[in-house]
Coordinates of C-alpha atoms in Angstrom, one line a residue:
X1 CA -4.4 20.0 -31.2
X2 CA -4.5 23.7 -30.1
X3 CA -2.4 26.5 -31.4
X4 CA -0.4 26.4 -28.2
X5 CA 0.4 22.7 -28.7
X6 CA 1.9 23.6 -32.1
X7 CA 4.0 26.3 -30.5
X8 CA 1.9 29.3 -31.5
X9 CA -0.1 31.8 -29.3
X10 CA -3.8 31.2 -28.6
X11 CA -6.2 33.0 -30.8
X12 CA -9.3 34.0 -28.8
X13 CA -12.6 34.7 -30.5
X14 CA -13.5 38.4 -31.0
X15 CA -14.9 40.0 -27.9
X16 CA -18.6 40.0 -27.4
X17 CA -19.4 42.5 -24.5
X18 CA -22.9 41.1 -24.0
X19 CA -21.6 37.7 -23.1
X20 CA -18.4 38.6 -21.4
X21 CA -20.0 40.4 -18.5
X22 CA -22.1 37.4 -17.3
X23 CA -19.1 35.2 -17.5
X24 CA -17.0 37.6 -15.6
X25 CA -19.7 37.8 -12.9
X26 CA -19.6 34.0 -12.5
X27 CA -15.9 34.3 -11.8
X28 CA -16.5 36.7 -8.9
X29 CA -17.6 34.0 -6.3
X30 CA -14.6 31.9 -7.3
X31 CA -12.3 34.9 -6.9
X32 CA -13.8 35.6 -3.5
X33 CA -13.4 32.0 -2.5
X34 CA -9.7 32.2 -3.5
X35 CA -9.2 35.3 -1.3
X36 CA -11.0 33.7 1.6
X37 CA -9.0 30.5 1.2
X38 CA -5.8 32.5 1.2
X39 CA -6.9 34.3 4.3
X40 CA -7.6 31.0 6.0
X41 CA -4.2 29.7 4.9
X42 CA -2.6 32.7 6.8
X43 CA -4.6 31.8 9.9
X44 CA -3.4 28.1 9.7
X45 CA 0.2 29.3 9.3
X46 CA -0.2 31.3 12.5
X47 CA 0.5 34.7 10.9
X48 CA -1.6 37.8 10.8
X49 CA -4.6 37.7 8.4
X50 CA -7.1 40.4 7.3
X51 CA -10.1 38.4 8.5
X52 CA -10.2 36.1 11.5
X53 CA -13.6 34.3 11.3
X54 CA -13.7 31.1 13.3
X55 CA -15.0 29.0 10.4
X56 CA -12.3 30.0 7.9
X57 CA -9.7 27.4 8.8
X58 CA -12.4 24.7 8.8
X59 CA -13.4 25.3 5.2
X60 CA -10.0 26.3 3.9
X61 CA -9.6 23.3 1.6
X62 CA -13.1 23.3 0.1
X63 CA -12.9 27.1 -0.6
X64 CA -9.8 26.6 -2.7
X65 CA -10.5 23.2 -4.4
X66 CA -14.2 23.5 -5.1
X67 CA -15.0 27.2 -4.5
X68 CA -12.1 28.4 -6.7
X69 CA -10.8 25.6 -8.9
X70 CA -14.2 24.0 -9.2
X71 CA -15.8 27.2 -10.3
X72 CA -13.1 27.7 -13.0
X73 CA -13.5 24.2 -14.3
X74 CA -17.3 24.3 -14.3
X75 CA -17.4 27.6 -16.1
X76 CA -15.0 26.5 -18.8
X77 CA -17.1 23.3 -19.3
X78 CA -20.3 25.3 -19.4
X79 CA -18.9 27.5 -22.1
X80 CA -17.9 24.4 -24.1
X81 CA -21.4 23.0 -23.8
X82 CA -23.1 26.3 -24.8
X83 CA -26.3 25.6 -22.7
X84 CA -27.5 28.1 -20.3
X85 CA -28.4 25.5 -17.7
X86 CA -24.7 24.5 -17.7
X87 CA -23.9 27.7 -15.8
X88 CA -25.6 26.4 -12.7
X89 CA -22.4 24.4 -12.1
X90 CA -20.0 27.4 -11.6
X91 CA -22.8 29.3 -9.9
X92 CA -23.5 26.6 -7.3
X93 CA -19.8 25.8 -6.6
X94 CA -18.9 29.5 -6.2
X95 CA -21.9 30.7 -4.3
X96 CA -21.9 27.5 -2.2
X97 CA -18.3 28.2 -1.2
X98 CA -19.2 31.7 0.0
X99 CA -22.2 30.3 1.9
X100 CA -19.7 28.1 3.8
X101 CA -18.5 31.4 5.4
X102 CA -22.0 32.9 6.0
X103 CA -23.7 32.8 9.4
X104 CA -25.9 29.8 8.3
X105 CA -25.5 26.1 9.0
X106 CA -22.5 24.6 7.2
X107 CA -24.9 22.1 5.6
X108 CA -26.4 24.9 3.5
X109 CA -23.1 25.8 1.8
X110 CA -22.3 22.1 1.3
X111 CA -25.7 21.4 -0.2
X112 CA -25.4 24.3 -2.7
X113 CA -22.0 23.2 -3.7
X114 CA -23.4 19.7 -4.1
X115 CA -26.0 21.0 -6.5
X116 CA -23.2 22.8 -8.4
X117 CA -21.2 19.5 -8.6
X118 CA -24.2 17.6 -9.8
X119 CA -24.8 20.3 -12.5
X120 CA -21.1 19.9 -13.6
X121 CA -21.7 16.2 -13.9
X122 CA -24.8 16.9 -16.0
X123 CA -22.7 19.1 -18.3
X124 CA -20.2 16.2 -18.8
X125 CA -23.1 13.8 -19.5
X126 CA -24.4 16.2 -22.2
X127 CA -20.9 16.5 -23.7
X128 CA -20.6 12.7 -23.7
X129 CA -23.8 12.4 -25.5
X130 CA -22.7 14.9 -28.1
X131 CA -19.4 13.0 -28.7
X132 CA -18.4 9.8 -26.9
X133 CA -15.0 11.0 -25.9
X134 CA -12.7 9.2 -23.4
X135 CA -11.4 12.6 -22.2
X136 CA -14.9 13.7 -21.3
X137 CA -15.5 10.4 -19.5
X138 CA -12.4 10.8 -17.4
X139 CA -13.4 14.3 -16.4
X140 CA -17.0 13.1 -15.6
X141 CA -15.5 10.6 -13.2
X142 CA -13.7 13.4 -11.5
X143 CA -17.0 15.2 -11.1
X144 CA -18.4 12.1 -9.5
X145 CA -15.6 12.2 -6.9
X146 CA -16.3 15.8 -6.2
X147 CA -20.0 15.1 -5.6
X148 CA -19.1 12.1 -3.5
X149 CA -16.8 14.2 -1.3
X150 CA -19.6 16.7 -0.7
X151 CA -22.1 13.9 0.1
X152 CA -19.7 12.3 2.5
X153 CA -19.0 15.7 4.2
X154 CA -22.7 16.3 4.4
X155 CA -22.9 13.0 6.2
X156 CA -20.3 14.3 8.7
X157 CA -17.4 12.2 7.6
X158 CA -14.2 14.0 8.9
X159 CA -12.8 16.2 6.2
X160 CA -9.2 14.7 6.2
X161 CA -10.7 11.4 5.1
X162 CA -12.2 13.1 2.1
X163 CA -8.8 14.3 0.8
X164 CA -8.4 11.4 -1.7
X165 CA -11.8 12.3 -3.2
X166 CA -10.9 15.9 -3.9
X167 CA -7.4 14.8 -5.1
X168 CA -9.2 12.5 -7.6
X169 CA -11.4 15.3 -8.7
X170 CA -8.6 17.6 -9.8
X171 CA -6.3 14.9 -11.1
X172 CA -8.9 13.3 -13.3
X173 CA -10.2 16.7 -14.5
X174 CA -6.7 17.9 -15.4
X175 CA -5.8 14.5 -16.9
X176 CA -8.8 14.5 -19.1
X177 CA -8.0 18.1 -20.2
X178 CA -4.4 17.1 -21.1
X179 CA -5.8 14.3 -23.2
X180 CA -8.0 16.8 -25.0
X181 CA -5.2 19.2 -25.7
X182 CA -2.4 16.7 -26.5
X183 CA -4.3 13.8 -28.0
X184 CA -2.1 13.5 -31.1
X185 CA 1.1 13.2 -29.1
X186 CA -0.4 10.7 -26.7
X187 CA -1.3 8.2 -29.4
X188 CA -4.6 6.6 -30.6
X189 CA -4.9 4.3 -27.5
X190 CA -4.3 7.0 -25.0
X191 CA -8.0 7.5 -24.2
X192 CA -8.6 3.8 -23.2
X193 CA -5.5 3.7 -21.2
X194 CA -6.4 6.9 -19.3
X195 CA -9.9 5.5 -18.5
X196 CA -8.3 2.3 -17.1
X197 CA -5.9 4.3 -14.9
X198 CA -8.7 6.5 -13.8
X199 CA -10.7 3.5 -12.7
X200 CA -7.7 2.4 -10.6
X201 CA -7.5 5.8 -9.0
X202 CA -11.3 5.7 -8.1
X203 CA -10.9 2.2 -6.7
X204 CA -8.0 3.3 -4.6
X205 CA -10.0 6.3 -3.4
X206 CA -12.9 4.2 -2.2
X207 CA -10.6 1.6 -0.7
X208 CA -8.7 4.3 1.3
X209 CA -12.0 5.3 2.9
X210 CA -13.1 1.7 3.7
X211 CA -9.7 0.1 4.6
X212 CA -7.3 3.0 5.3
X213 CA -4.0 1.2 5.6
X214 CA -4.2 -1.1 2.6
X215 CA -6.5 1.2 0.6
X216 CA -4.1 4.2 0.9
X217 CA -1.2 2.1 -0.3
X218 CA -3.3 1.1 -3.3
X219 CA -4.3 4.7 -3.8
X220 CA -0.7 5.8 -3.8
X221 CA 0.2 3.2 -6.4
X222 CA -2.7 4.1 -8.6
X223 CA -1.8 7.8 -8.4
X224 CA 1.8 7.1 -9.3
X225 CA 0.8 4.9 -12.2
X226 CA -1.5 7.6 -13.6
X227 CA 0.9 10.5 -13.2
X228 CA 3.8 8.4 -14.6
X229 CA 1.8 7.7 -17.7
X230 CA 0.7 11.3 -18.1
X231 CA 4.2 12.6 -17.7
X232 CA 5.6 10.0 -20.1
X233 CA 3.0 10.7 -22.9
X234 CA 2.4 14.5 -22.5
X235 CA 3.6 16.8 -25.3
X236 CA 5.3 18.8 -22.6
X237 CA 8.3 16.5 -22.8
X238 CA 9.0 17.9 -26.2
X239 CA 7.8 21.5 -25.9
X240 CA 10.1 22.1 -22.9
X241 CA 12.9 22.4 -25.4
X242 CA 11.1 25.2 -27.3
X243 CA 10.9 28.9 -26.2
X244 CA 8.3 31.4 -25.0
X245 CA 4.8 30.3 -24.1
X246 CA 5.1 26.6 -25.1
X247 CA 8.2 26.3 -22.9
X248 CA 6.5 28.1 -20.0
X249 CA 3.5 25.8 -20.2
X250 CA 5.7 22.7 -20.4
X251 CA 7.8 23.7 -17.4
X252 CA 4.7 24.3 -15.3
X253 CA 3.1 21.0 -16.3
X254 CA 6.2 18.8 -15.8
X255 CA 6.8 20.4 -12.3
X256 CA 3.2 19.7 -11.5
X257 CA 3.6 16.1 -12.4
X258 CA 6.6 15.9 -10.2
X259 CA 4.7 17.2 -7.1
X260 CA 1.8 14.8 -7.8
X261 CA 4.4 12.0 -7.8
X262 CA 5.5 13.2 -4.3
X263 CA 2.0 12.9 -3.0
X264 CA 1.6 9.4 -4.5
X265 CA 4.9 8.3 -2.9
X266 CA 3.8 9.6 0.5
X267 CA 0.6 7.6 0.3
X268 CA 2.3 4.5 -1.0
X269 CA 5.1 4.4 1.5
X270 CA 3.6 5.9 4.6
X271 CA -0.1 5.0 4.4
X272 CA -2.9 7.2 5.6
X273 CA -2.1 10.9 6.0
X274 CA -4.9 12.6 8.0
X275 CA -3.0 15.0 10.2
X276 CA 0.4 16.5 10.9
X277 CA 3.3 17.0 8.5
X278 CA 2.5 14.2 6.1
X279 CA -1.1 15.5 5.7
X280 CA 0.3 19.0 5.0
X281 CA 2.7 17.6 2.5
X282 CA 0.1 15.7 0.5
X283 CA -2.4 18.5 0.5
X284 CA 0.1 21.1 -0.8
X285 CA 1.9 18.9 -3.1
X286 CA -1.4 18.2 -4.9
X287 CA -3.3 21.4 -4.7
X288 CA -0.4 23.9 -4.9
X289 CA 2.4 21.9 -6.6
X290 CA 0.2 20.1 -9.1
X291 CA -3.2 21.9 -9.4
X292 CA -2.1 25.6 -9.3
X293 CA 0.9 24.8 -11.5
X294 CA -1.4 23.4 -14.1
X295 CA -3.7 26.4 -13.8
X296 CA -0.8 28.7 -14.3
X297 CA 0.2 26.6 -17.4
X298 CA -3.2 26.7 -18.9
X299 CA -4.3 30.2 -18.0
X300 CA -3.1 31.7 -21.3
X301 CA -5.4 29.2 -23.1
X302 CA -8.4 29.0 -20.7
X303 CA -8.8 32.7 -19.8
X304 CA -9.2 33.9 -23.4
X305 CA -11.9 31.2 -23.9
X306 CA -13.7 32.3 -20.7
X307 CA -13.4 36.0 -21.0
X308 CA -12.9 36.4 -24.7
X309 CA -9.9 38.5 -23.9
X310 CA -6.3 37.6 -24.7
X311 CA -3.7 36.8 -22.0
X312 CA -0.4 37.7 -23.8
X313 CA 2.6 35.8 -22.6
X314 CA 5.5 37.7 -21.1
X315 CA 8.6 36.4 -19.3
X316 CA 7.2 38.0 -16.1
X317 CA 4.6 35.2 -16.0
X318 CA 7.4 32.8 -15.1
X319 CA 8.2 34.5 -11.8
X320 CA 5.1 33.2 -9.9
X321 CA 5.6 29.5 -10.8
X322 CA 9.3 29.7 -9.9
X323 CA 8.4 31.2 -6.6
X324 CA 5.7 28.7 -6.0
X325 CA 7.9 25.6 -6.6
X326 CA 10.9 27.0 -4.7
X327 CA 8.6 27.8 -1.7
X328 CA 7.1 24.4 -1.8
X329 CA 10.6 22.9 -1.5
X330 CA 11.1 25.1 1.5
X331 CA 7.8 24.1 3.1
X332 CA 7.7 20.4 2.3
X333 CA 11.4 19.5 2.5
X334 CA 12.7 21.6 5.3
X335 CA 9.4 22.3 7.0
X336 CA 7.4 19.0 6.8
X337 CA 10.1 16.5 6.3
X338 CA 12.7 18.0 8.7
X339 CA 10.5 19.7 11.2
X340 CA 11.8 23.2 10.7
X341 CA 8.8 25.3 11.8
X342 CA 10.2 28.5 10.4
X343 CA 10.8 27.0 7.0
X344 CA 7.3 25.6 7.0
X345 CA 5.8 29.0 7.9
X346 CA 7.8 31.0 5.5
X347 CA 7.3 28.5 2.8
X348 CA 3.6 28.8 3.3
X349 CA 3.7 32.6 3.2
X350 CA 5.7 32.5 0.0
X351 CA 3.2 30.0 -1.5
X352 CA 0.5 32.6 -1.0
X353 CA 2.6 35.3 -2.4
X354 CA 3.2 33.3 -5.6
X355 CA -0.5 32.7 -6.1
X356 CA -1.5 36.3 -5.6
X357 CA 1.4 37.5 -7.8
X358 CA 0.2 35.3 -10.6
X359 CA -3.4 36.6 -10.3
X360 CA -2.1 40.2 -10.4
X361 CA 0.1 39.6 -13.4
X362 CA -2.5 37.7 -15.3
X363 CA -5.2 40.3 -14.6
X364 CA -2.8 43.1 -15.5
X365 CA -1.8 41.4 -18.8
X366 CA -5.5 40.9 -19.8
X367 CA -6.3 44.6 -18.9
X368 CA -3.3 45.9 -20.8
X369 CA -4.1 43.8 -23.9
X370 CA -7.7 45.0 -23.8
X371 CA -6.5 48.6 -23.5
X372 CA -4.1 48.3 -26.4
X373 CA -6.8 46.6 -28.5
X374 CA -9.2 49.5 -27.7
X375 CA -6.6 52.1 -28.5
X376 CA -5.7 50.4 -31.8
X377 CA -9.4 50.1 -32.7
X378 CA -10.0 53.8 -32.0
X379 CA -7.2 54.8 -34.4
X380 CA -8.5 52.7 -37.3

């Protein structure tokens, strides 16, 4: 169990400038993919955006899910493996995301991202060989779904049909990471249970593509079973009663589980969601409500590992997730569920504001901590 799980702050390793710079450079394509995805979101909302390239709305989802989130995941896993070849994963997913925007055939960017996803899967295989851990197996299954989504997209399967594959990628990856970080609180049989639930989610994903009506209901049920088990066994149920960073992390995680349950319920009750309000609700419940909330929760742990720089917690970090979840209620409940276009649009704009605000606050906290460390070092 990590220091954060015990209620203490993370303790990053001492900085090593020679290794920090290449890691930071690998984050650049992911950061650019995030900015491009945010720009595309503004275009889809029908509000002014800095860039108006025609392809942006078409690749909006992949930019954020694989170009940004995928790069972060692959970089963290490559650092855990400590093999140079492992860095091909974040490189391929990030650069491939940028190539989706370049004046080259779309297949070029998809193929480069596919190589990145394959490299990420190779990292998981190497980690599995090092230690046969159920948490690694679950995350590897998520990488299989990411690669499968890209293969299907390369085969010109309509992107909305690939949504369950990308949902499976982030859900299984984050689920596996929660098992790694909170294994003691989940119990000795947690790994086997999570593997079985993950198999059900994969089965539902494949079924939703082959038999949309029945398969999507199965997918919704599998997703609800998995998120229900995670929420019931996660240490966040206990740390929510603490203070400071542990409470911040727990609140973000529990809110994320709630939004994932919303997506599962929409699939279970309403069937396929490939366009319109239901599609918008599923996409943003999963990738904003769940995924970005989990990123916000784990940023004080993951960023110090990646950058070898601390991300000190301050109460200001709670502002972006509060704004994110409040704006999602506005967008999904008033906007999607009740058809209030203004609520949908303003909710979307505030979603973007929450994401960008968190990036600014996190970067500022890292920079301020580094400056203070340098100042203290210079006076000793």
